[in-house]
PDB file of C-alpha atoms in Angstrom:
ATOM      1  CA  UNK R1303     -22.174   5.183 -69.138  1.00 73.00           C
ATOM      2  CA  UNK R1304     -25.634   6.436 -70.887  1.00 90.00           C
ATOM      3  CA  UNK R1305     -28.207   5.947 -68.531  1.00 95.00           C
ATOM      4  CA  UNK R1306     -31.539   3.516 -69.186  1.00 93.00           C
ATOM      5  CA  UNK R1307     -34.389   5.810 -69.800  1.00 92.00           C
ATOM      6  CA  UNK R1308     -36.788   3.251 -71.209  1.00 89.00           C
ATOM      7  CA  UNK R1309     -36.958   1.152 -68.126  1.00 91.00           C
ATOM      8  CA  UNK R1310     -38.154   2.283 -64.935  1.00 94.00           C
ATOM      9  CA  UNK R1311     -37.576  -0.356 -61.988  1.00 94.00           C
ATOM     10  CA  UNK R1312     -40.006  -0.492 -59.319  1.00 95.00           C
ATOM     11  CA  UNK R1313     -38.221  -1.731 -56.723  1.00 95.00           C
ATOM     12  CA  UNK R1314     -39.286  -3.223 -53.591  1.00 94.00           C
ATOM     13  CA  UNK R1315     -39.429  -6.140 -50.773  1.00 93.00           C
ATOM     14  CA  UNK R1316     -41.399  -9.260 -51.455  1.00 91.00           C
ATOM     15  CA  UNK R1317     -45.064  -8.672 -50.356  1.00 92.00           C
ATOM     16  CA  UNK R1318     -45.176  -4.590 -50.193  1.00 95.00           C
ATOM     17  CA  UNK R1319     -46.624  -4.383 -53.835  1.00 95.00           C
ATOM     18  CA  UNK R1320     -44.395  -4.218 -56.374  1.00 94.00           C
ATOM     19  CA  UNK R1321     -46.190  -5.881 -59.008  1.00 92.00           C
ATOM     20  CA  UNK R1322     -49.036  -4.074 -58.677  1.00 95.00           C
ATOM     21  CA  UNK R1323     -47.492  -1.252 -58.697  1.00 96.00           C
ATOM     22  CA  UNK R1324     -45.840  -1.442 -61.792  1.00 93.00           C
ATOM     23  CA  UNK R1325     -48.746  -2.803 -63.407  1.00 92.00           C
ATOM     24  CA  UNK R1326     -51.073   0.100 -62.245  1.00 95.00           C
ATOM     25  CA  UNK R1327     -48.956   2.301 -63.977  1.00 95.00           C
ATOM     26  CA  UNK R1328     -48.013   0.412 -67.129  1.00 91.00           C
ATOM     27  CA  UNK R1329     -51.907   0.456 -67.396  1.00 92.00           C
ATOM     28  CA  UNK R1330     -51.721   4.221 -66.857  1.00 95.00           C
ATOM     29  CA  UNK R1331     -49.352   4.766 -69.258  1.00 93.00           C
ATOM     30  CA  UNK R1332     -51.275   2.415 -72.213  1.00 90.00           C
ATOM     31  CA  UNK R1333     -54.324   4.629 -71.202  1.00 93.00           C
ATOM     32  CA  UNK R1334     -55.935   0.920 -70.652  1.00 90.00           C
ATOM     33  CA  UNK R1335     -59.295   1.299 -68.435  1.00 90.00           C
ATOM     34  CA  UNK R1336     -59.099  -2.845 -68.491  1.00 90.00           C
ATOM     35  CA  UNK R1337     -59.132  -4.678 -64.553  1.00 91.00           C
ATOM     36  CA  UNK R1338     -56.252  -5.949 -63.546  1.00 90.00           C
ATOM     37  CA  UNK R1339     -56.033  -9.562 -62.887  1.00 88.00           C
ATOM     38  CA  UNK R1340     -55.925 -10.229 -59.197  1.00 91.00           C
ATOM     39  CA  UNK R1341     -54.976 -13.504 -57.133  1.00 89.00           C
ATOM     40  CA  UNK R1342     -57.702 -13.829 -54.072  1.00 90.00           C
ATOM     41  CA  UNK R1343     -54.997 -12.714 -51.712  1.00 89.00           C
ATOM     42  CA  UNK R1344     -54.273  -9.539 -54.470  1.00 86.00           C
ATOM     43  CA  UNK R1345     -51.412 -11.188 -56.023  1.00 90.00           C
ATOM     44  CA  UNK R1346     -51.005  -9.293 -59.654  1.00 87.00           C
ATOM     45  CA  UNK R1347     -47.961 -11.117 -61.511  1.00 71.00           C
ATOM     46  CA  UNK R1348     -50.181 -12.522 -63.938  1.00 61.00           C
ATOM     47  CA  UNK R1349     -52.250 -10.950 -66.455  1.00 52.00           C
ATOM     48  CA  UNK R1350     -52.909 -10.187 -70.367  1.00 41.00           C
ATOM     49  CA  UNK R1351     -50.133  -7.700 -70.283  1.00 42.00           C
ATOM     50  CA  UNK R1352     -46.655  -9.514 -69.007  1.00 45.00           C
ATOM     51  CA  UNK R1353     -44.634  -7.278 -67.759  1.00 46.00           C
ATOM     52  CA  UNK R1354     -41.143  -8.474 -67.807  1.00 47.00           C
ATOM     53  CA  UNK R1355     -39.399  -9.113 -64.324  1.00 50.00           C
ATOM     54  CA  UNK R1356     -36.750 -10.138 -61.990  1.00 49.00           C
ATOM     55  CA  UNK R1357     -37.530 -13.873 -60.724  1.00 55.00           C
ATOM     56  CA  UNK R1358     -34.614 -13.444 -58.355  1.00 63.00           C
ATOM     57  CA  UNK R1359     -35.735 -12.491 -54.622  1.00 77.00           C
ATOM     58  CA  UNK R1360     -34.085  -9.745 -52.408  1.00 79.00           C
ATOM     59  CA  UNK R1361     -31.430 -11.762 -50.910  1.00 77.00           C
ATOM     60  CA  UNK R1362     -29.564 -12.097 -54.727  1.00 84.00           C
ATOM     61  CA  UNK R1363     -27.341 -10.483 -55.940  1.00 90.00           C
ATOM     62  CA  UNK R1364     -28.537  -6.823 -56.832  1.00 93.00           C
ATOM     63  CA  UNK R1365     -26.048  -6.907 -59.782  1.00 93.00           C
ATOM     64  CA  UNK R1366     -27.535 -10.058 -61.504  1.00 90.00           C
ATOM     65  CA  UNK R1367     -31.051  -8.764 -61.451  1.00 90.00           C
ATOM     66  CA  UNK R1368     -29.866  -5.644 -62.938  1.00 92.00           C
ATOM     67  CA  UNK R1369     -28.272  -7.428 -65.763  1.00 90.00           C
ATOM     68  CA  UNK R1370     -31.310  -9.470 -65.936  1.00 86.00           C
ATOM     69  CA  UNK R1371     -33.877  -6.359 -66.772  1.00 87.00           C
ATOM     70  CA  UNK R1372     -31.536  -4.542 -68.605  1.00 88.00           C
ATOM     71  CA  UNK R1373     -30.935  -7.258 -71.334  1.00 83.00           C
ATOM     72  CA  UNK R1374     -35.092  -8.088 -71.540  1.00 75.00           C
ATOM     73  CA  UNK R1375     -36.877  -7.561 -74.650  1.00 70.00           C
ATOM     74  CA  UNK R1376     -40.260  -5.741 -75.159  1.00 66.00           C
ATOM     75  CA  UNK R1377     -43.587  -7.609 -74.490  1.00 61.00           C
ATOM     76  CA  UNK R1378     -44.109  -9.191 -77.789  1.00 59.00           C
ATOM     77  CA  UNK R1379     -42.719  -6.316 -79.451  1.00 59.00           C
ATOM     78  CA  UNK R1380     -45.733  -4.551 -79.013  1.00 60.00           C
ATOM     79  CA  UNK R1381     -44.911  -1.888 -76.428  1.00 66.00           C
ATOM     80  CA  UNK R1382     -41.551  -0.503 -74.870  1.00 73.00           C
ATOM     81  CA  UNK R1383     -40.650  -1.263 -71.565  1.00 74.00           C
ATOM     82  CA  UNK R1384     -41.610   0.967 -69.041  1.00 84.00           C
ATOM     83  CA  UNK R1385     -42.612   0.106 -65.359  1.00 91.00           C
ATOM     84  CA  UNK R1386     -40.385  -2.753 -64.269  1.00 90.00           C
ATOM     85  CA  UNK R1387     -40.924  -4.753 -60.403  1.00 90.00           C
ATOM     86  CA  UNK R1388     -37.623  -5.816 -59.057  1.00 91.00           C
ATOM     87  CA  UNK R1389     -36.693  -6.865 -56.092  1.00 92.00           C
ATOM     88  CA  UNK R1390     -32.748  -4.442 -56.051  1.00 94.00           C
ATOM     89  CA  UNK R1391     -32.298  -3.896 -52.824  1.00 94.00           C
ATOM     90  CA  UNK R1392     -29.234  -0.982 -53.160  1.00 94.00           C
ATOM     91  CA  UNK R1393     -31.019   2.142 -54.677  1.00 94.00           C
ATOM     92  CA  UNK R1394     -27.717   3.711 -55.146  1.00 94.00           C
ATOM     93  CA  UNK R1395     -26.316   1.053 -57.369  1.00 95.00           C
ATOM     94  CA  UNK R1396     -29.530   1.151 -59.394  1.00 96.00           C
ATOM     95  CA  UNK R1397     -29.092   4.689 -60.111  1.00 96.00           C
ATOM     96  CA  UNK R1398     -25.921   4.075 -61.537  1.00 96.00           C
ATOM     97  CA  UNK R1399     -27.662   2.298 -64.277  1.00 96.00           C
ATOM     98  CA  UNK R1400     -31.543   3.709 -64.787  1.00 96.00           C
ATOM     99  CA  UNK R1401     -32.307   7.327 -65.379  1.00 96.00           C
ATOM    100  CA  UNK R1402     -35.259   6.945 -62.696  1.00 96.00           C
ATOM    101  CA  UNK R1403     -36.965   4.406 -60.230  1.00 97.00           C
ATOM    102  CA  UNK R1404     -39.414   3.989 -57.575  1.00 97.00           C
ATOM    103  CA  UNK R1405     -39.001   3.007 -54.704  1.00 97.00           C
ATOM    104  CA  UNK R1406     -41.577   1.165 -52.133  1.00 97.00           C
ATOM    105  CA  UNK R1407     -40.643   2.111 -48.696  1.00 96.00           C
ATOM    106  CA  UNK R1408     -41.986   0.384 -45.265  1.00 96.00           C
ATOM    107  CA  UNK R1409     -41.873   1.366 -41.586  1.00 94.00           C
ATOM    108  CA  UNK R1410     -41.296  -1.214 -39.090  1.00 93.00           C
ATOM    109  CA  UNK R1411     -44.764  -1.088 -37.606  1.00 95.00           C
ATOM    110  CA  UNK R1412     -45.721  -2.622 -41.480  1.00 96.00           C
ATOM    111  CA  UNK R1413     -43.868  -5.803 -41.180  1.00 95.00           C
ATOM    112  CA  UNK R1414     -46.218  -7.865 -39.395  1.00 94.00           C
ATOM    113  CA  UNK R1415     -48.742  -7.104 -42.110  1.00 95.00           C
ATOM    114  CA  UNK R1416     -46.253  -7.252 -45.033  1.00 95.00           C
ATOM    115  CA  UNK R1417     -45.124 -10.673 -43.875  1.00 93.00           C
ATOM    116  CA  UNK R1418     -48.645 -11.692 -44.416  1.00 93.00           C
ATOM    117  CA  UNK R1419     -49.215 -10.248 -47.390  1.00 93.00           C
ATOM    118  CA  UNK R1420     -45.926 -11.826 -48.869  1.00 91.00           C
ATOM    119  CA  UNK R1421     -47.730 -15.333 -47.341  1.00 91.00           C
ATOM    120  CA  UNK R1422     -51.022 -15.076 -48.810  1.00 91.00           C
ATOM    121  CA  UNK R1423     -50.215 -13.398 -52.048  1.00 90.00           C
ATOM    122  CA  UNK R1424     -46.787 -15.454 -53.035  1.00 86.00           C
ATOM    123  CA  UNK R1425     -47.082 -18.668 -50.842  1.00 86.00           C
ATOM    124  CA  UNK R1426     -50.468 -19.273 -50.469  1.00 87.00           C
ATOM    125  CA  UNK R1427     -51.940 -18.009 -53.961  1.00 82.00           C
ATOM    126  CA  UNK R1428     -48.512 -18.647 -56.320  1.00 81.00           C
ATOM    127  CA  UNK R1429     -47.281 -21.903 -55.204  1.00 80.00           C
ATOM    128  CA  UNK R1430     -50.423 -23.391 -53.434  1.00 79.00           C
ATOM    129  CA  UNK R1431     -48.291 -23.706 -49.638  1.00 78.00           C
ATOM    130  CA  UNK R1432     -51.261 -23.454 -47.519  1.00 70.00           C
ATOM    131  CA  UNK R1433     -48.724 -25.317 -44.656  1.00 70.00           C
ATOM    132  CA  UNK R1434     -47.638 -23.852 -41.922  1.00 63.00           C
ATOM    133  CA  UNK R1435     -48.652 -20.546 -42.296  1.00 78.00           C
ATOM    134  CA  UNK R1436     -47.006 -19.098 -38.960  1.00 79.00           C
ATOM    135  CA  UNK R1437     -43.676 -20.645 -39.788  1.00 81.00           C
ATOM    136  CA  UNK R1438     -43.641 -18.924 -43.367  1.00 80.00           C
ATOM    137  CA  UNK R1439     -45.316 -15.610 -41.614  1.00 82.00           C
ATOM    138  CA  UNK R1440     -41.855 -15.982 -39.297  1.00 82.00           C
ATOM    139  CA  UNK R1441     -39.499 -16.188 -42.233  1.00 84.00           C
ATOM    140  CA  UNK R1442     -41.095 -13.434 -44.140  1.00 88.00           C
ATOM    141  CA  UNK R1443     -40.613 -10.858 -40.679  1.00 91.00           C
ATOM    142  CA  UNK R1444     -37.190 -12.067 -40.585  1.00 90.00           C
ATOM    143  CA  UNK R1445     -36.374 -11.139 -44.020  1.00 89.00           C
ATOM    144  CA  UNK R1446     -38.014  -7.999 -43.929  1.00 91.00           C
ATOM    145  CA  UNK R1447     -36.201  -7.168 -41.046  1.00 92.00           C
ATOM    146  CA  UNK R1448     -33.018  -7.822 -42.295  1.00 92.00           C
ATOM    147  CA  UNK R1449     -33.512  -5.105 -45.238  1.00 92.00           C
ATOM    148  CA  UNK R1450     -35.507  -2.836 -43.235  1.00 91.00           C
ATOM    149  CA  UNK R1451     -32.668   0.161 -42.998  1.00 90.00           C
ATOM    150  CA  UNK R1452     -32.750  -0.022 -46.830  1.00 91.00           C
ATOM    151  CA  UNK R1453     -36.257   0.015 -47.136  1.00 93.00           C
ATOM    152  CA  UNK R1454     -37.318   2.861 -44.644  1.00 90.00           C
ATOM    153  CA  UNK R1455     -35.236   5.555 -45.365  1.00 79.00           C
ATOM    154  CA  UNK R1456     -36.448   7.777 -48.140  1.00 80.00           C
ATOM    155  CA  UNK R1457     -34.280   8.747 -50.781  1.00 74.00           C
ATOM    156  CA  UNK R1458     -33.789  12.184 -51.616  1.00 79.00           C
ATOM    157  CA  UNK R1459     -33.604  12.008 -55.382  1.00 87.00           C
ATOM    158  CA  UNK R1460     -35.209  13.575 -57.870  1.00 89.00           C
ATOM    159  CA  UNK R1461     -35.213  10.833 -60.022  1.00 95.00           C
ATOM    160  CA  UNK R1462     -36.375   8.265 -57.323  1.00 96.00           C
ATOM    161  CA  UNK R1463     -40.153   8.273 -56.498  1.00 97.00           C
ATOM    162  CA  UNK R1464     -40.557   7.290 -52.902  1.00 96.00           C
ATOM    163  CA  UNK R1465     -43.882   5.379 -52.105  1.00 97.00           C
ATOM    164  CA  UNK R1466     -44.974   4.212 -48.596  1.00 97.00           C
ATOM    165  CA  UNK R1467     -46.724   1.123 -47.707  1.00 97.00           C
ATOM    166  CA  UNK R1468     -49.068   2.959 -46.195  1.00 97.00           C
ATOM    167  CA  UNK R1469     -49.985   5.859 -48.915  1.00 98.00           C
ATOM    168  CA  UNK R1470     -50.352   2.222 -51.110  1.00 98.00           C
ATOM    169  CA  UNK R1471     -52.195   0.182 -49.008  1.00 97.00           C
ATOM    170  CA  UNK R1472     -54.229   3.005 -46.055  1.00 97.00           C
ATOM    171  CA  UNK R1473     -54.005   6.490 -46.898  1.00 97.00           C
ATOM    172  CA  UNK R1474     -56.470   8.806 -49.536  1.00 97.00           C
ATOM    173  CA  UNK R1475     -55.984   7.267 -53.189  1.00 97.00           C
ATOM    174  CA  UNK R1476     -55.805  10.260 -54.196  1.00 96.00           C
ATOM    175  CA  UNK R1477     -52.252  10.936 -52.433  1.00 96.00           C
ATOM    176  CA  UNK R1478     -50.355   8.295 -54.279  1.00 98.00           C
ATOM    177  CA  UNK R1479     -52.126   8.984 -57.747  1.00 98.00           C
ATOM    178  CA  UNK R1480     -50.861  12.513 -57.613  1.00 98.00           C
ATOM    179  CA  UNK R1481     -47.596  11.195 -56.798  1.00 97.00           C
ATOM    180  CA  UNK R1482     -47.633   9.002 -59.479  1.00 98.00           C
ATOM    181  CA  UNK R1483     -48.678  11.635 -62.120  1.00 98.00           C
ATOM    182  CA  UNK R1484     -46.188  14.419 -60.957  1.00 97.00           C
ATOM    183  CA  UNK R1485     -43.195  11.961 -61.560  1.00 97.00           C
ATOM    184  CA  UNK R1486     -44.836  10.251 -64.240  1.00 96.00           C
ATOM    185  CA  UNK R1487     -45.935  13.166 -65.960  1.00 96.00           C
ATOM    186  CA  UNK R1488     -49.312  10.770 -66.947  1.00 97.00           C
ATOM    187  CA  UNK R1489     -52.599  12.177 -67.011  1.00 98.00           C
ATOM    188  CA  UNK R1490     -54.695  11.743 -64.252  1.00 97.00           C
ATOM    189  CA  UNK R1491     -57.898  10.284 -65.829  1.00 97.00           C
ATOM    190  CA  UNK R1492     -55.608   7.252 -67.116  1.00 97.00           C
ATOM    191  CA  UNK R1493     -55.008   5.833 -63.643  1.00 97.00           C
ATOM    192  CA  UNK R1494     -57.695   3.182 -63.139  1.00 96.00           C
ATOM    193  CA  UNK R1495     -58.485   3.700 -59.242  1.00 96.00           C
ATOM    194  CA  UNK R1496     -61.006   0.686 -59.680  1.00 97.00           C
ATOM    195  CA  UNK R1497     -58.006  -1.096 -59.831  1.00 96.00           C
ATOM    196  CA  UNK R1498     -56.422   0.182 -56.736  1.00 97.00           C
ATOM    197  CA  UNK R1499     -59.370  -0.449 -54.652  1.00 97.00           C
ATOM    198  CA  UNK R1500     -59.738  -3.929 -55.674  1.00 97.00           C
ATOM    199  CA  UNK R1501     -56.335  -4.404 -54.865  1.00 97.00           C
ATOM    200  CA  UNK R1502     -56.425  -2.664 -51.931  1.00 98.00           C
ATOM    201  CA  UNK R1503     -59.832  -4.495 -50.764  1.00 97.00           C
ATOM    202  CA  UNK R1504     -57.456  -8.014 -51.488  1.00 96.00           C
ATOM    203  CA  UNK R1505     -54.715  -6.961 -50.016  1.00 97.00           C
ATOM    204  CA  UNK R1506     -56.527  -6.013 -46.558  1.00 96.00           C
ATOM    205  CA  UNK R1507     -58.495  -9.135 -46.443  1.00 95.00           C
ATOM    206  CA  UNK R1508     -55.592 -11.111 -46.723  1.00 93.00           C
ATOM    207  CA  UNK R1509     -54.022  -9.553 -44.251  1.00 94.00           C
ATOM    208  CA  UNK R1510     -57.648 -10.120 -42.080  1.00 94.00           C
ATOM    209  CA  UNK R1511     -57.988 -13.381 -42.849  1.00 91.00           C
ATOM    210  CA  UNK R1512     -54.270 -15.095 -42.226  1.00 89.00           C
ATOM    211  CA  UNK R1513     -53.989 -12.734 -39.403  1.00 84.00           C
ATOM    212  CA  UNK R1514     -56.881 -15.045 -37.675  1.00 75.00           C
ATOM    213  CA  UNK R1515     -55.721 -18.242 -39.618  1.00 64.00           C
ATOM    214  CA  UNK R1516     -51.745 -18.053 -38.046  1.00 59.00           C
TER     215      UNK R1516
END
């Protein structure tokens, strides 16, 4: 079987990033300097560009969202489709059908915050459930936990681009934009860090702000 070259997933657990992620770098790869469209919380599944995506969550089967992305059509017929967040948990069955993929990894010391983050940016700012915040905050630890193995270890593949919560969220900018250009192969001046910081700034406040709200 040929592999898919023209789609790239970016897979990852609900509330680590994914969507950002893959828009950062769709943005990158347009060479667009425009500002992504962020949720208060840093939620960035809508904007003017639409990238296509999986709507099924983690606990799916990996199988049906692969089918899903794979039979997707160009935005408008405008662009091809490049940077794609999905939420396949089995990396290895992935590779069996995309030439490349990145991965978002987390360490169990992240899931308290990723649980928030997966509150504020899905349930508080997507479907407006402001309710019982510590009760979702619970169900989101539980689910991270329960993919956690999958999710921490690294992958040693060429063709898989391993990126930590923490290089996305904490560490120099500069770390994950190099990252991103020496398995990209973009340029450098196209990634818009503007738009990582504002993302970041979100991202930290919701995880500030719920923190004292659960």
């Amino acid at each position: 079987m040929n592999l898919n070259k023209d789609i790239i997933p970016v897979t990852y657990m609900s509330g680590t990033g994914g969507s950002f992620l893959a828009r950062f770098i769709t943005f990158a790869k347009l060479n667009s300097k425009d500002i992504l469209n962020l949720s208060k919380h840093g939620n960035a599944h809508t904007g003017y560009i639409e990238l296509p995506r999986s709507v099924l969550g983690p606990a799916e089967d990996d199988i049906i969202k692969i089918e899903h992305i794979l039979n997707i059509q160009p935005c408008d017929g405008v662009f091809p489709i490049y940077y794609v967040p999905v939420h396949i948990v089995d990396l290895q069955l992935c590779m069996n059908f995309f030439e490349k993929a990145i991965r978002i990894t987390y360490e169990k010391d992240d899931i308290a915050d990723v649980a928030i983050c997966y509150v504020g940016k899905y349930h508080v700012d997507a479907i407006h459930n402001e309710s019982s915040i510590s009760n979702l905050n619970l169900h989101s630890q539980m689910l991270l936990l329960k993919f956690a193995n999958q999710f921490s270890t690294m992958k040693l593949n060429l063709n898989v681009l391993n990126i930590s919560w923490k290089e996305l969220v904490h560490y120099d900018p500069n770390i994950l934009i190099n990252k991103l250009h020496n398995f990209t192969k973009i340029p450098l001046e196209n990634f818009n860090i503007e738009n990582l910081y504002n993302w970041r700034k979100a991202t930290i406040s919701c995880i500030e702000t719920l923190s004292i709200a659960k």
